Tab-separated table of C-alpha atoms in Angstrom:
chain	number	residue	atom	x	y	z
C	150	MET	CA	171.062	83.640	185.835
C	151	PRO	CA	170.937	85.214	182.374
C	152	SER	CA	174.015	86.884	181.070
C	153	GLU	CA	173.980	90.706	180.606
C	154	TYR	CA	173.880	89.964	176.835
C	155	ASP	CA	170.801	87.874	177.132
C	156	VAL	CA	169.115	90.547	179.312
C	157	LYS	CA	169.710	93.147	176.669
C	158	VAL	CA	168.330	90.954	173.871
C	159	ARG	CA	165.255	90.134	176.076
C	160	ASN	CA	164.773	93.971	176.651
C	161	PHE	CA	164.991	94.520	172.877
C	162	ARG	CA	162.023	92.196	172.428
C	163	GLU	CA	159.995	93.932	175.088
C	164	LEU	CA	160.850	97.390	173.477
C	165	ASN	CA	159.963	96.129	170.142
C	166	ALA	CA	156.412	95.658	171.245
C	167	CYS	CA	155.760	99.380	171.539
C	168	ALA	CA	158.243	100.571	168.762
C	169	ARG	CA	157.013	102.168	165.504
C	170	LYS	CA	157.771	100.027	162.539
C	171	GLY	CA	159.398	101.584	159.423
C	172	GLU	CA	161.908	103.825	161.290
C	173	ILE	CA	165.738	103.677	161.632
C	174	VAL	CA	167.826	101.159	163.411
C	175	PHE	CA	171.493	101.247	164.556
C	176	VAL	CA	172.705	97.717	165.113
C	177	GLY	CA	176.262	96.374	166.120
C	178	SER	CA	178.616	96.333	169.057
C	179	SER	CA	179.833	98.914	171.632
C	180	LEU	CA	180.607	101.681	168.889
C	181	CYS	CA	176.862	101.450	168.198
C	182	GLU	CA	175.517	100.875	171.662
C	183	PHE	CA	177.338	103.870	173.229
C	184	PHE	CA	176.874	106.212	170.229
C	185	PRO	CA	174.825	109.114	171.457
C	186	ILE	CA	172.261	109.226	168.685
C	187	CYS	CA	169.280	110.341	170.680
C	188	GLU	CA	171.229	113.319	171.945
C	189	LEU	CA	172.373	114.310	168.371
C	190	LEU	CA	168.729	114.108	167.137
C	191	GLN	CA	166.819	115.696	170.007
C	192	ASN	CA	166.430	119.039	168.172
C	193	VAL	CA	165.947	117.693	164.618
C	194	GLU	CA	162.624	118.570	163.026
C	195	PRO	CA	160.637	116.714	161.915
C	196	ARG	CA	161.275	114.092	164.696
C	197	ILE	CA	163.224	110.997	163.611
C	198	ARG	CA	162.922	107.821	165.452
C	199	VAL	CA	166.126	105.910	165.871
C	200	TYR	CA	166.339	102.535	167.643
C	201	ASN	CA	169.661	101.593	169.086
C	202	ARG	CA	170.214	97.819	169.072
C	203	GLY	CA	174.058	97.762	169.831
C	204	ILE	CA	175.413	95.496	172.451
C	205	ALA	CA	179.022	96.154	173.598
C	206	GLY	CA	181.248	93.241	173.066
C	207	ASP	CA	179.168	91.670	170.341
C	208	VAL	CA	180.428	89.798	167.173
C	209	THR	CA	178.941	88.967	163.922
C	210	GLU	CA	177.822	85.566	165.060
C	211	GLY	CA	176.009	87.204	167.945
C	212	LEU	CA	174.197	89.619	165.614
C	213	LEU	CA	173.275	86.792	163.361
C	214	ALA	CA	171.657	85.109	166.341
C	215	ARG	CA	169.669	88.180	167.289
C	216	MET	CA	168.511	89.563	163.883
C	217	GLU	CA	164.912	89.159	164.800
C	218	GLU	CA	165.047	91.184	167.985
C	219	SER	CA	167.528	93.756	166.527
C	220	VAL	CA	166.252	94.332	163.144
C	221	PHE	CA	163.411	92.358	161.674
C	222	ALA	CA	160.916	92.840	164.438
C	223	LEU	CA	161.317	96.637	163.867
C	224	GLU	CA	160.806	96.473	160.070
C	225	PRO	CA	163.054	99.496	159.528
C	226	ARG	CA	163.386	101.641	156.426
C	227	LYS	CA	166.997	102.203	157.159
C	228	VAL	CA	169.611	100.074	159.044
C	229	PHE	CA	173.085	101.313	160.039
C	230	ILE	CA	175.462	98.418	160.860
C	231	ASN	CA	178.711	98.685	162.820
C	232	ILE	CA	179.740	95.139	163.815
C	233	GLY	CA	182.935	93.045	163.469
C	234	THR	CA	185.800	94.938	165.288
C	235	ASN	CA	185.360	92.455	168.187
C	236	ASP	CA	185.713	89.557	165.666
C	237	ILE	CA	188.986	90.926	164.617
C	238	SER	CA	190.277	91.250	168.250
C	239	ARG	CA	189.441	87.730	169.067
C	240	ASP	CA	191.753	84.816	169.199
C	241	GLY	CA	191.640	82.668	166.094
C	242	TYR	CA	190.346	85.584	163.991
C	243	GLY	CA	190.010	84.824	160.304
C	244	ARG	CA	189.083	87.528	157.715
C	245	GLU	CA	187.105	85.023	155.578
C	246	ALA	CA	184.903	84.046	158.548
C	247	LEU	CA	184.209	87.694	159.326
C	248	LEU	CA	183.180	88.400	155.737
C	249	ASP	CA	181.029	85.320	155.449
C	250	ASN	CA	179.125	86.355	158.549
C	251	TYR	CA	178.736	89.765	157.305
C	252	ARG	CA	177.446	88.532	154.037
C	253	ARG	CA	174.919	86.378	155.846
C	254	ILE	CA	173.857	89.482	157.958
C	255	LEU	CA	173.350	91.719	154.668
C	256	GLU	CA	171.791	88.758	152.645
C	257	GLN	CA	169.209	88.140	155.442
C	258	ILE	CA	168.258	91.881	155.497
C	259	ARG	CA	168.043	92.079	151.642
C	260	ARG	CA	165.867	88.916	151.691
C	261	ARG	CA	163.418	89.876	154.547
C	262	LEU	CA	163.469	93.766	154.092
C	263	PRO	CA	163.927	94.284	150.417
C	264	ALA	CA	162.974	98.109	150.474
C	265	CYS	CA	165.198	98.790	153.491
C	266	ARG	CA	168.293	100.913	152.851
C	267	VAL	CA	171.338	99.458	154.488
C	268	TYR	CA	174.532	101.420	155.422
C	269	VAL	CA	177.508	99.434	156.317
C	270	LEU	CA	179.736	101.546	158.592
C	271	SER	CA	183.480	101.427	158.235
C	272	TYR	CA	185.788	100.439	160.934
C	273	TYR	CA	187.755	103.106	162.788
C	274	PRO	CA	191.501	103.060	163.014
C	275	VAL	CA	193.287	102.108	166.237
C	276	ASN	CA	196.119	104.029	168.151
C	277	CYS	CA	198.229	101.434	170.022
C	278	THR	CA	200.604	104.208	171.011
C	279	LEU	CA	198.323	105.938	173.544
C	280	PRO	CA	199.696	105.994	177.034
C	281	GLY	CA	198.631	102.764	179.072
C	282	MET	CA	197.840	100.769	175.983
C	283	ARG	CA	199.271	97.250	175.799
C	284	PRO	CA	200.808	96.348	172.423
C	285	ASP	CA	198.615	93.254	172.179
C	286	ALA	CA	195.383	95.166	173.236
C	287	PHE	CA	193.634	94.968	169.924
C	288	GLY	CA	194.669	91.463	168.871
C	289	ALA	CA	194.752	91.300	165.013
C	290	ARG	CA	193.000	94.655	164.860
C	291	THR	CA	195.797	96.608	163.223
C	292	ASN	CA	195.305	99.494	161.009
C	293	GLU	CA	196.553	97.406	158.062
C	294	GLU	CA	193.828	94.694	158.761
C	295	LEU	CA	191.142	97.384	159.308
C	296	ARG	CA	191.947	98.949	155.888
C	297	ALA	CA	191.870	95.481	154.204
C	298	VAL	CA	188.512	94.541	155.772
C	299	ASN	CA	187.053	97.964	155.121
C	300	ALA	CA	187.886	97.524	151.393
C	301	ALA	CA	186.405	94.126	151.470
C	302	LEU	CA	183.244	95.297	153.164
C	303	ARG	CA	182.797	98.215	150.595
C	304	GLY	CA	182.999	95.685	147.816
C	305	LEU	CA	180.455	93.471	149.577
C	306	ALA	CA	178.158	96.378	150.306
C	307	GLN	CA	178.247	97.420	146.609
C	308	GLU	CA	177.616	93.872	145.463
C	309	LEU	CA	174.519	93.525	147.630
C	310	GLY	CA	173.030	96.840	146.827
C	311	CYS	CA	174.109	98.431	150.248
C	312	ARG	CA	175.835	101.736	151.058
């Protein structure tokens, strides 16, 4: 039986068959998947088409494996990326591995879609003091680590001509 993740990727393939190329794509993990972009744009004129290709729980390795279904098949003019916080929360997290994967994602987009504008979204801070939160709930995802990775991603985005 296919996993929920595999079903979502298969659904992206099917949805892409009737999607209009050259529009906008949001791609990433849960912060992307659950972002209510369609609600926010419902009264915008002229109409803007945005395709959400977020999958909750995804990591940079997962996005690398599904770039065709989530980005390239749509040939977007703009891509907004929000991926990597789950990498930071995983056991064995290493900043270099995250940045290497992110570089590969951005380089692939630059190579396959040179006219596409790419927006790298920064990571949000965490609040471990909320009631009911376990001290280890976020793994290595501390505000210090998030600031360091955000700074590194800002430099990477600038280097590769992304925003």
